[in-house]
Tab-separated table of C-alpha atoms in Angstrom:
chain	number	residue	atom	x	y	z
A	1487	MET	CA	-0.193	-0.257	-0.041
A	1488	THR	CA	1.327	3.238	-1.030
A	1489	SER	CA	1.239	6.558	1.519
A	1490	LEU	CA	0.556	9.717	1.351
A	1491	ALA	CA	2.985	11.473	-0.768
A	1492	VAL	CA	5.453	13.565	0.965
A	1493	PRO	CA	4.801	17.226	1.205
A	1494	GLU	CA	6.843	19.371	-1.756
A	1495	HIS	CA	8.503	21.747	1.003
A	1496	PRO	CA	8.849	20.108	4.548
A	1497	TRP	CA	11.360	22.251	5.685
A	1498	LEU	CA	8.342	25.094	5.776
A	1499	LEU	CA	6.645	22.808	8.486
A	1500	PRO	CA	6.709	23.128	12.281
A	1501	GLY	CA	8.919	19.512	12.699
A	1502	ALA	CA	6.069	18.664	14.465
A	1503	LEU	CA	3.996	18.526	11.601
A	1504	ALA	CA	6.689	17.558	9.395
A	1505	GLY	CA	7.719	14.601	11.389
A	1506	ALA	CA	4.605	12.913	10.804
A	1507	THR	CA	4.634	12.740	7.447
A	1508	SER	CA	6.144	9.120	7.092
A	1509	PRO	CA	5.528	5.866	9.785
A	1510	GLU	CA	8.828	5.348	11.031
A	1511	THR	CA	9.322	8.833	12.237
A	1512	ALA	CA	5.985	9.596	13.775
A	1513	THR	CA	6.961	7.797	16.545
A	1514	ARG	CA	9.886	9.262	17.214
A	1515	ARG	CA	10.597	12.348	19.176
A	1516	PRO	CA	9.616	15.168	16.438
A	1517	ARG	CA	13.546	16.467	14.712
A	1518	ARG	CA	13.667	20.252	14.279
A	1519	THR	CA	13.616	21.905	11.059
A	1520	THR	CA	14.448	25.324	8.851
A	1521	ARG	CA	11.535	26.451	9.728
A	1522	ASP	CA	12.353	25.537	13.744
A	1523	TRP	CA	15.586	27.124	12.957
A	1524	ALA	CA	14.905	30.162	11.939
A	1525	VAL	CA	11.903	30.847	14.377
A	1526	ASP	CA	13.803	29.794	17.370
A	1527	THR	CA	16.578	32.126	15.897
A	1528	LEU	CA	14.431	34.965	15.237
A	1529	ALA	CA	13.067	34.297	18.913
A	1530	PHE	CA	16.340	34.681	20.840
A	1531	LEU	CA	17.803	37.414	18.399
A	1532	ILE	CA	14.427	39.112	19.668
A	1533	SER	CA	15.238	38.463	23.310
A	1534	LEU	CA	18.819	39.067	23.301
A	1535	LEU	CA	17.630	42.431	21.972
A	1536	TRP	CA	15.126	42.755	24.603
A	1537	VAL	CA	17.628	42.276	27.348
A	1538	LEU	CA	20.020	44.753	26.454
A	1539	TYR	CA	17.363	46.912	25.815
A	1540	ALA	CA	16.114	46.698	29.128
A	1541	THR	CA	19.574	46.532	31.168
A	1542	ALA	CA	20.652	49.893	29.043
A	1543	ASP	CA	16.895	51.655	29.737
A	1544	ALA	CA	17.465	50.532	33.493
A	1545	LEU	CA	21.172	51.715	34.235
A	1546	SER	CA	19.684	55.418	32.824
A	1547	PRO	CA	18.804	58.225	34.774
A	1548	ASN	CA	15.541	58.123	33.522
A	1549	PRO	CA	13.807	54.942	33.053
A	1550	GLU	CA	10.965	54.234	30.703
A	1551	THR	CA	9.987	50.532	31.407
A	1552	ALA	CA	9.670	49.960	35.263
A	1553	VAL	CA	10.993	51.716	38.055
A	1554	ALA	CA	14.459	52.473	37.976
A	1555	LEU	CA	16.253	49.798	40.474
A	1556	PRO	CA	17.938	50.715	44.078
A	1557	HIS	CA	21.297	48.854	42.900
A	1558	ASP	CA	23.510	48.911	39.776
A	1559	TRP	CA	24.318	45.328	40.779
A	1560	MET	CA	20.214	44.705	40.906
A	1561	VAL	CA	20.413	45.568	37.064
A	1562	GLY	CA	23.312	43.311	36.401
A	1563	VAL	CA	21.440	39.713	37.933
A	1564	ASP	CA	19.006	40.993	35.849
A	1565	ALA	CA	20.425	41.101	33.152
A	1566	LEU	CA	22.299	38.152	33.504
A	1567	ILE	CA	18.904	36.067	34.713
A	1568	GLY	CA	17.993	37.489	31.353
A	1569	LEU	CA	20.350	35.990	29.240
A	1570	VAL	CA	20.415	32.659	30.241
A	1571	CYS	CA	16.361	32.373	29.252
A	1572	CYS	CA	17.331	34.037	26.050
A	1573	GLY	CA	20.016	31.001	26.064
A	1574	LEU	CA	17.036	28.204	27.466
A	1575	LEU	CA	14.487	29.310	24.465
A	1576	TRP	CA	17.155	26.710	22.780
A	1577	LEU	CA	14.993	23.604	25.065
A	1578	ARG	CA	12.223	24.869	25.269
A	1579	ARG	CA	11.092	22.164	22.243
A	1580	ARG	CA	11.778	19.721	24.317
A	1581	TRP	CA	11.028	21.101	27.610
A	1582	PRO	CA	8.350	23.589	27.264
A	1583	LEU	CA	6.779	23.159	30.794
A	1584	GLY	CA	9.902	21.805	32.649
A	1585	LEU	CA	11.542	25.658	31.275
A	1586	MET	CA	8.129	27.058	32.457
A	1587	VAL	CA	7.346	26.095	36.287
A	1588	ALA	CA	11.454	26.565	36.684
A	1589	THR	CA	11.067	29.976	35.227
A	1590	LEU	CA	7.779	31.151	36.785
A	1591	PRO	CA	9.071	33.098	39.647
A	1592	LEU	CA	10.969	35.122	37.587
A	1593	ASN	CA	7.595	36.526	36.102
A	1594	LEU	CA	7.330	38.193	39.980
A	1595	PHE	CA	10.405	40.801	39.161
A	1596	SER	CA	12.481	40.835	36.182
A	1597	MET	CA	12.345	43.497	33.632
A	1598	ALA	CA	14.744	42.172	30.858
A	1599	ALA	CA	13.595	38.005	31.223
A	1600	SER	CA	10.152	39.071	30.473
A	1601	ILE	CA	10.286	38.691	26.119
A	1602	PRO	CA	11.929	34.953	27.299
A	1603	LEU	CA	9.267	34.060	29.439
A	1604	LEU	CA	6.211	35.149	27.268
A	1605	ILE	CA	7.738	32.814	24.459
A	1606	PHE	CA	8.035	29.887	27.418
A	1607	TYR	CA	4.385	30.204	28.128
A	1608	PHE	CA	3.498	30.836	24.486
A	1609	THR	CA	5.775	27.536	23.346
A	1610	VAL	CA	3.559	25.071	26.485
A	1611	VAL	CA	-0.316	26.327	25.101
A	1612	VAL	CA	0.938	25.257	21.547
A	1613	HIS	CA	2.490	21.933	22.805
A	1614	ARG	CA	0.328	20.606	26.214
A	1615	ARG	CA	-3.268	20.220	27.021
A	1616	THR	CA	-5.756	23.353	27.342
A	1617	ALA	CA	-5.980	22.291	31.529
A	1618	VAL	CA	-2.123	22.873	31.640
A	1619	SER	CA	-2.462	25.694	29.209
A	1620	VAL	CA	-5.043	27.266	31.563
A	1621	ALA	CA	-3.220	25.952	34.894
A	1622	VAL	CA	-0.172	28.057	33.626
A	1623	THR	CA	-1.971	30.968	32.582
A	1624	GLY	CA	-3.705	31.237	36.549
A	1625	VAL	CA	-0.090	31.558	38.288
A	1626	GLY	CA	1.382	33.837	35.138
A	1627	LEU	CA	-2.066	36.290	36.229
A	1628	ILE	CA	-1.383	36.770	39.729
A	1629	THR	CA	2.631	37.452	39.502
A	1630	ASN	CA	1.178	40.212	36.992
A	1631	LEU	CA	-0.413	41.047	39.754
A	1632	VAL	CA	2.974	41.152	41.856
A	1633	TYR	CA	5.014	42.237	39.220
A	1634	SER	CA	3.179	45.283	38.338
A	1635	TRP	CA	3.017	46.106	42.075
A	1636	THR	CA	7.223	45.568	42.936
A	1637	ARG	CA	7.949	47.211	39.040
A	1638	PRO	CA	5.670	49.713	38.606
A	1639	ASP	CA	5.063	51.821	34.992
A	1640	PRO	CA	6.458	54.896	35.360
A	1641	VAL	CA	3.785	57.028	33.931
A	1642	MET	CA	1.088	54.406	33.838
A	1643	PRO	CA	-1.285	53.874	37.034
A	1644	TYR	CA	-0.988	50.233	38.642
A	1645	TRP	CA	-4.316	49.048	37.733
A	1646	ALA	CA	-3.513	50.549	33.780
A	1647	THR	CA	-0.682	47.928	33.838
A	1648	VAL	CA	-2.077	44.707	35.459
A	1649	ALA	CA	-5.056	45.354	32.585
A	1650	TRP	CA	-1.859	45.251	30.011
A	1651	GLY	CA	-0.615	42.619	31.338
A	1652	VAL	CA	-3.413	40.626	30.730
A	1653	VAL	CA	-4.019	41.843	27.732
A	1654	ILE	CA	-0.786	40.228	26.629
A	1655	THR	CA	-1.093	37.329	28.094
A	1656	LEU	CA	-4.545	36.225	27.333
A	1657	THR	CA	-3.247	37.466	23.759
A	1658	VAL	CA	-0.722	35.394	23.930
A	1659	LEU	CA	-3.089	32.561	24.772
A	1660	ALA	CA	-5.317	32.996	22.284
A	1661	TRP	CA	-3.123	32.725	19.491
A	1662	GLY	CA	-0.942	29.928	21.091
A	1663	MET	CA	-4.760	27.769	21.377
A	1664	PHE	CA	-5.135	28.777	17.010
A	1665	VAL	CA	-1.841	27.781	16.516
A	1666	ARG	CA	-2.601	24.026	18.795
A	1667	ALA	CA	-5.823	23.351	16.865
A	1668	ARG	CA	-4.920	24.024	13.540
A	1669	ARG	CA	-2.108	21.585	13.909
A	1670	GLN	CA	-4.283	19.447	15.280
A	1671	LEU	CA	-6.794	20.137	12.594
A	1672	ILE	CA	-3.833	19.084	9.912
A	1673	VAL	CA	-3.230	16.061	11.405
A	1674	SER	CA	-6.272	15.035	12.013
A	1675	LEU	CA	-6.848	16.096	7.971
A	1676	ARG	CA	-4.095	13.655	7.085
A	1677	ASP	CA	-4.828	10.651	9.648
A	1678	ARG	CA	-8.335	10.384	7.637
A	1679	ALA	CA	-6.795	10.597	3.988
A	1680	GLU	CA	-4.312	7.775	5.254
A	1681	ARG	CA	-6.890	6.061	6.058
A	1682	ALA	CA	-9.578	6.919	2.770
A	1683	GLU	CA	-6.549	5.699	1.016
A	1684	ALA	CA	-6.315	2.486	2.974
A	1685	GLU	CA	-9.916	1.683	2.796
A	1686	GLN	CA	-9.602	2.778	-0.894
A	1687	GLN	CA	-6.463	-0.371	-1.206
A	1688	LEU	CA	-9.014	-2.404	0.109
A	1689	ARG	CA	-11.270	-1.729	-2.092
A	1690	VAL	CA	-9.656	-2.249	-4.889
A	1691	ALA	CA	-7.772	-5.500	-3.616
A	1692	GLN	CA	-11.807	-7.272	-2.870
A	1693	ALA	CA	-12.643	-6.194	-5.671
A	1694	ARG	CA	-9.694	-7.603	-7.782
A	1695	HIS	CA	-10.285	-10.808	-5.531
A	1696	LEU	CA	-14.049	-11.009	-6.533
A	1697	GLU	CA	-13.017	-10.218	-10.283
A	1698	ARG	CA	-10.213	-13.470	-10.615
A	1699	THR	CA	-12.586	-15.203	-8.817
A	1700	ARG	CA	-15.626	-14.745	-11.381
A	1701	ILE	CA	-12.658	-15.796	-14.233
A	1702	ALA	CA	-11.700	-19.170	-12.245
A	1703	ARG	CA	-15.439	-19.849	-12.009
A	1704	GLU	CA	-16.023	-18.831	-15.894
A	1705	MET	CA	-13.015	-21.045	-16.293
A	1706	HIS	CA	-13.822	-24.304	-14.429
A	1707	ASP	CA	-17.106	-23.976	-16.697
A	1708	VAL	CA	-15.695	-23.074	-20.023
A	1709	LEU	CA	-12.448	-26.229	-19.660
A	1710	ALA	CA	-14.747	-28.304	-17.585
A	1711	HIS	CA	-16.951	-28.709	-21.211
A	1712	ARG	CA	-13.877	-28.635	-23.392
A	1713	ILE	CA	-12.651	-31.692	-21.374
A	1714	SER	CA	-15.428	-33.229	-21.045
A	1715	LEU	CA	-15.136	-33.158	-25.248
A	1716	LEU	CA	-12.152	-34.784	-25.278
A	1717	SER	CA	-12.503	-37.365	-22.974
A	1718	LEU	CA	-16.008	-38.637	-24.507
A	1719	HIS	CA	-14.065	-38.802	-28.360
A	1720	ALA	CA	-11.005	-40.317	-27.076
A	1721	GLY	CA	-12.646	-43.064	-25.005
A	1722	ALA	CA	-14.691	-43.745	-28.052
A	1723	LEU	CA	-11.375	-44.274	-30.041
A	1724	GLU	CA	-10.172	-46.274	-26.966
A	1725	PHE	CA	-13.528	-48.165	-27.025
A	1726	ARG	CA	-13.708	-48.847	-31.136
A	1727	PRO	CA	-9.840	-49.125	-32.205
A	1728	ASP	CA	-11.129	-50.981	-35.572
A	1729	ALA	CA	-13.178	-47.972	-36.222
A	1730	PRO	CA	-13.283	-46.878	-40.318
A	1731	ALA	CA	-10.448	-44.581	-41.066
A	1732	ASP	CA	-12.883	-41.676	-41.112
A	1733	GLU	CA	-14.511	-42.161	-38.659
A	1734	VAL	CA	-11.485	-42.025	-36.779
A	1735	ALA	CA	-9.879	-38.998	-39.010
A	1736	ARG	CA	-13.519	-36.946	-37.645
A	1737	ALA	CA	-12.942	-37.994	-33.500
A	1738	ALA	CA	-9.081	-36.664	-33.965
A	1739	GLY	CA	-10.372	-34.040	-35.696
A	1740	VAL	CA	-12.920	-32.890	-32.815
A	1741	ILE	CA	-10.424	-33.704	-30.937
A	1742	ARG	CA	-7.942	-31.236	-31.991
A	1743	GLY	CA	-10.570	-29.001	-32.026
A	1744	SER	CA	-11.345	-29.271	-28.353
A	1745	ALA	CA	-7.862	-28.821	-27.461
A	1746	HIS	CA	-6.925	-26.094	-29.409
A	1747	ALA	CA	-10.303	-24.163	-27.951
A	1748	ALA	CA	-9.707	-25.750	-24.296
A	1749	LEU	CA	-5.693	-23.894	-25.099
A	1750	GLN	CA	-7.045	-20.943	-26.063
A	1751	ASP	CA	-9.213	-20.218	-22.949
A	1752	LEU	CA	-6.987	-21.505	-20.574
A	1753	ARG	CA	-4.667	-18.441	-21.731
A	1754	GLU	CA	-6.545	-16.070	-21.912
A	1755	VAL	CA	-7.570	-17.277	-18.530
A	1756	ILE	CA	-3.888	-17.385	-17.591
A	1757	GLY	CA	-3.411	-13.935	-18.660
A	1758	VAL	CA	-5.921	-11.912	-17.187
A	1759	LEU	CA	-4.982	-13.816	-13.250
A	1760	ARG	CA	-1.957	-12.508	-14.262
A	1761	ALA	CA	-2.870	-8.834	-14.446
A	1762	GLU	CA	-1.583	-6.847	-11.388
A	1763	SER	CA	-4.712	-4.064	-12.712
A	1764	ASP	CA	-7.102	-3.590	-14.908
A	1765	ASP	CA	-6.133	-0.595	-17.467
A	1766	GLY	CA	-8.622	-1.220	-19.633
A	1767	ASP	CA	-6.066	-1.891	-23.256
A	1768	SER	CA	-7.441	-5.447	-23.347
A	1769	PRO	CA	-10.783	-5.796	-22.851
A	1770	GLU	CA	-12.642	-8.741	-22.115
A	1771	PRO	CA	-13.852	-11.592	-24.979
A	1772	PRO	CA	-17.652	-11.383	-25.474
A	1773	GLN	CA	-19.274	-13.991	-23.221
A	1774	PRO	CA	-22.124	-16.100	-24.291
A	1775	THR	CA	-25.996	-15.709	-24.464
A	1776	LEU	CA	-29.296	-17.529	-24.412
A	1777	ALA	CA	-28.455	-17.949	-28.173
A	1778	ASP	CA	-24.829	-19.347	-28.049
A	1779	LEU	CA	-27.377	-21.891	-27.022
A	1780	PRO	CA	-27.593	-23.481	-29.988
A	1781	ALA	CA	-25.005	-23.774	-30.932
A	1782	LEU	CA	-23.997	-25.466	-27.556
A	1783	ILE	CA	-26.262	-28.124	-28.184
A	1784	ALA	CA	-24.750	-29.053	-31.781
A	1785	GLU	CA	-20.974	-28.770	-29.937
A	1786	SER	CA	-22.428	-31.684	-27.320
A	1787	ARG	CA	-24.366	-33.638	-29.688
A	1788	ALA	CA	-20.827	-33.900	-32.287
A	1789	ALA	CA	-19.535	-34.886	-29.352
A	1790	GLY	CA	-22.387	-38.198	-29.741
A	1791	VAL	CA	-24.829	-37.164	-26.725
A	1792	ARG	CA	-27.771	-37.532	-27.172
A	1793	VAL	CA	-29.696	-34.599	-26.518
A	1794	ASN	CA	-33.417	-33.928	-26.686
A	1795	VAL	CA	-33.849	-29.793	-26.340
A	1796	SER	CA	-37.150	-27.901	-25.532
A	1797	ASP	CA	-37.587	-24.090	-26.334
A	1798	SER	CA	-40.313	-22.018	-25.572
A	1799	VAL	CA	-39.527	-18.661	-24.227
A	1800	ALA	CA	-41.137	-15.865	-24.711
A	1801	SER	CA	-39.504	-13.007	-26.380
A	1802	PRO	CA	-35.933	-14.445	-26.451
A	1803	GLY	CA	-34.392	-11.287	-28.358
A	1804	GLU	CA	-35.413	-8.989	-25.118
A	1805	VAL	CA	-33.613	-11.876	-22.573
A	1806	PRO	CA	-30.883	-9.186	-21.033
A	1807	ALA	CA	-27.027	-10.386	-21.150
A	1808	ALA	CA	-26.795	-11.516	-17.800
A	1809	LEU	CA	-29.677	-13.615	-17.950
A	1810	GLY	CA	-28.952	-15.751	-20.925
A	1811	ARG	CA	-25.410	-15.721	-19.923
A	1812	ALA	CA	-25.552	-17.349	-16.535
A	1813	ALA	CA	-29.078	-19.818	-18.683
A	1814	TYR	CA	-26.052	-20.901	-20.732
A	1815	ARG	CA	-23.531	-21.817	-18.115
A	1816	ILE	CA	-26.099	-23.629	-16.406
A	1817	VAL	CA	-26.834	-25.736	-19.746
A	1818	GLN	CA	-23.247	-25.949	-19.652
A	1819	GLU	CA	-22.825	-27.323	-16.741
A	1820	GLY	CA	-25.974	-29.978	-16.757
A	1821	LEU	CA	-24.142	-31.274	-19.904
A	1822	THR	CA	-20.699	-31.580	-19.014
A	1823	ASN	CA	-21.845	-33.184	-15.427
A	1824	ALA	CA	-23.520	-35.782	-17.755
A	1825	ARG	CA	-21.349	-36.443	-19.940
A	1826	LYS	CA	-18.496	-37.030	-16.966
A	1827	HIS	CA	-21.102	-38.963	-14.509
A	1828	ALA	CA	-23.872	-40.759	-16.878
A	1829	ALA	CA	-22.303	-41.309	-19.901
A	1830	GLY	CA	-24.095	-42.790	-22.726
A	1831	ALA	CA	-27.532	-41.615	-21.132
A	1832	ALA	CA	-29.434	-39.131	-22.897
A	1833	VAL	CA	-29.984	-35.537	-21.805
A	1834	THR	CA	-32.695	-33.341	-21.691
A	1835	VAL	CA	-32.583	-29.543	-21.356
A	1836	ASP	CA	-35.967	-27.417	-20.690
A	1837	VAL	CA	-35.838	-23.796	-21.752
A	1838	ALA	CA	-39.119	-22.140	-20.772
A	1839	GLY	CA	-40.254	-17.904	-19.929
A	1840	GLY	CA	-41.161	-14.761	-20.529
A	1841	PRO	CA	-40.485	-11.095	-19.454
A	1842	GLY	CA	-42.385	-10.570	-15.736
A	1843	SER	CA	-42.355	-14.502	-15.322
A	1844	GLY	CA	-38.866	-15.418	-15.368
A	1845	LEU	CA	-36.734	-18.295	-17.100
A	1846	THR	CA	-36.548	-21.571	-15.948
A	1847	VAL	CA	-33.311	-23.357	-16.831
A	1848	ALA	CA	-33.980	-27.479	-16.102
A	1849	ILE	CA	-31.184	-30.088	-17.244
A	1850	GLY	CA	-32.480	-33.809	-16.756
A	1851	ASN	CA	-30.276	-37.387	-17.276
A	1852	ARG	CA	-30.156	-41.046	-16.152
A	1853	TRP	CA	-29.196	-42.130	-13.365
A	1854	PRO	CA	-25.926	-44.313	-13.971
A	1855	VAL	CA	-26.504	-47.622	-13.453
A	1856	GLY	CA	-23.230	-50.368	-12.778
A	1857	ALA	CA	-20.709	-47.799	-13.611
A	1858	PRO	CA	-17.345	-48.419	-13.295
A	1859	ALA	CA	-15.661	-45.828	-10.398
A	1860	GLY	CA	-12.842	-45.497	-13.148
A	1861	ASP	CA	-14.825	-44.800	-16.020
A	1862	THR	CA	-16.133	-41.258	-14.565
A	1863	LEU	CA	-13.537	-38.134	-14.789
A	1864	PRO	CA	-12.293	-36.267	-11.754
A	1865	GLY	CA	-14.060	-33.249	-11.187
A	1866	ALA	CA	-12.981	-30.341	-8.468
A	1867	GLY	CA	-16.445	-30.605	-7.902
A	1868	THR	CA	-16.886	-26.869	-7.748
A	1869	GLY	CA	-18.922	-26.785	-10.905
A	1870	LEU	CA	-22.345	-26.756	-8.964
A	1871	VAL	CA	-21.017	-24.886	-6.192
A	1872	GLY	CA	-20.307	-21.969	-8.670
A	1873	ILE	CA	-23.664	-22.155	-10.697
A	1874	SER	CA	-25.398	-22.139	-7.010
A	1875	GLU	CA	-23.568	-18.849	-6.460
A	1876	ARG	CA	-24.787	-17.733	-10.074
A	1877	VAL	CA	-28.095	-18.117	-9.969
A	1878	THR	CA	-27.911	-16.605	-5.903
A	1879	LEU	CA	-26.698	-13.395	-6.934
A	1880	ALA	CA	-29.018	-13.420	-9.604
A	1881	GLY	CA	-31.625	-13.605	-7.787
A	1882	GLY	CA	-32.733	-16.835	-8.502
A	1883	ARG	CA	-33.146	-20.367	-7.231
A	1884	LEU	CA	-31.356	-23.485	-7.852
A	1885	ALA	CA	-32.549	-27.361	-6.836
A	1886	TYR	CA	-30.572	-30.257	-7.956
A	1887	GLY	CA	-29.921	-33.760	-7.068
A	1888	ARG	CA	-32.239	-37.257	-8.210
A	1889	ASP	CA	-36.438	-36.717	-8.646
A	1890	ASP	CA	-39.051	-38.703	-8.041
A	1891	ALA	CA	-38.748	-40.997	-11.147
A	1892	GLY	CA	-34.465	-41.814	-9.601
A	1893	ASP	CA	-33.228	-39.813	-12.370
A	1894	PHE	CA	-30.596	-36.694	-11.849
A	1895	ARG	CA	-32.064	-33.111	-12.537
A	1896	LEU	CA	-30.204	-29.560	-12.435
A	1897	ALA	CA	-32.835	-26.895	-12.644
A	1898	ALA	CA	-32.989	-23.013	-11.982
A	1899	TRP	CA	-35.310	-20.208	-11.725
A	1900	LEU	CA	-33.717	-16.677	-12.808
A	1901	PRO	CA	-35.497	-13.325	-12.636
A	1902	TRP	CA	-37.153	-12.100	-15.192
A	1903	PRO	CA	-37.741	-7.994	-15.361
A	1904	ALA	CA	-40.896	-7.608	-16.929
């Protein structure tokens, strides 16, 4: 089974999505793609620039971002904390929640680490469950109250600073949840597409199996008929070795023709069975219909079988192709069985019916008495099974066995719509 096509530019996808394009990589930890490296580099540079700006602002006489710290060494510690958080950004994809929990207390006082901490928070929202994200958000809102009190803004009042912190936190939460939902949707659509492709492959395999089963059934019907004729003529030559030369030549010609036809049918069937797919380049040979029934009867009579036919089909030209093919195969199987198991017995073929009343096909022959077991032709025992399946699929009924008179009878009724 073929898998879905690999994206044209997988390096533009996040590692969580690019790693799921094949079953081998879906179970492993996602590797960082080119897009991830670019995003992480950009996040690191932005965070580093913010650390430098916040440190320079804190050392200025009139800071703009927050109230000045009382000692210069505090500014240095805050800058060092910001630089450490910038370095930890390279590990946020591997341990997002662990880094968030470890650095969460820094939200109480650090200005230089605010941008890296915000990126940690965004990573947790994208890669962890909603319950975890909401819990981290709640703790972050509490630390926002404390930070706004310990590092008040030089211009805005306390509640305005708190409100801005809440807005920024909720905005990052909504953005992260949107990214997470979009990635889950992409993964879900990919899974559905893979399941649909697998189901399509299964349907194709089932259709191929059913078609090959039908071909095998057709092969049984055709080859059993041909080979039974061969056996019948060969048995006649063996029984009468002193027959006139013209009769021997005629029987040999029939044997040669039947063998050639059997080989041709076998070659066509094997060619179809060997084909991996039906590309439509080799059309299926025409199938027999009810109009070909006289030729089948004549072929059996030429082989020496006494066949009595009763044909009372109304509107024979209106018989559907599928119905005529099923009737032809039933008669063919009945004649084959008669030659195999009741050699020399007369066979009666009755075909009757019309539109609305259905089509009835019956084949009967006398039950053989005292025939040695060695005289019967070997068979696979699947001919009547195949005919029964064919009749069932057509919506008809089939019965076979010894009747009240002790003869063998094969009878089928097939629906014929009005």
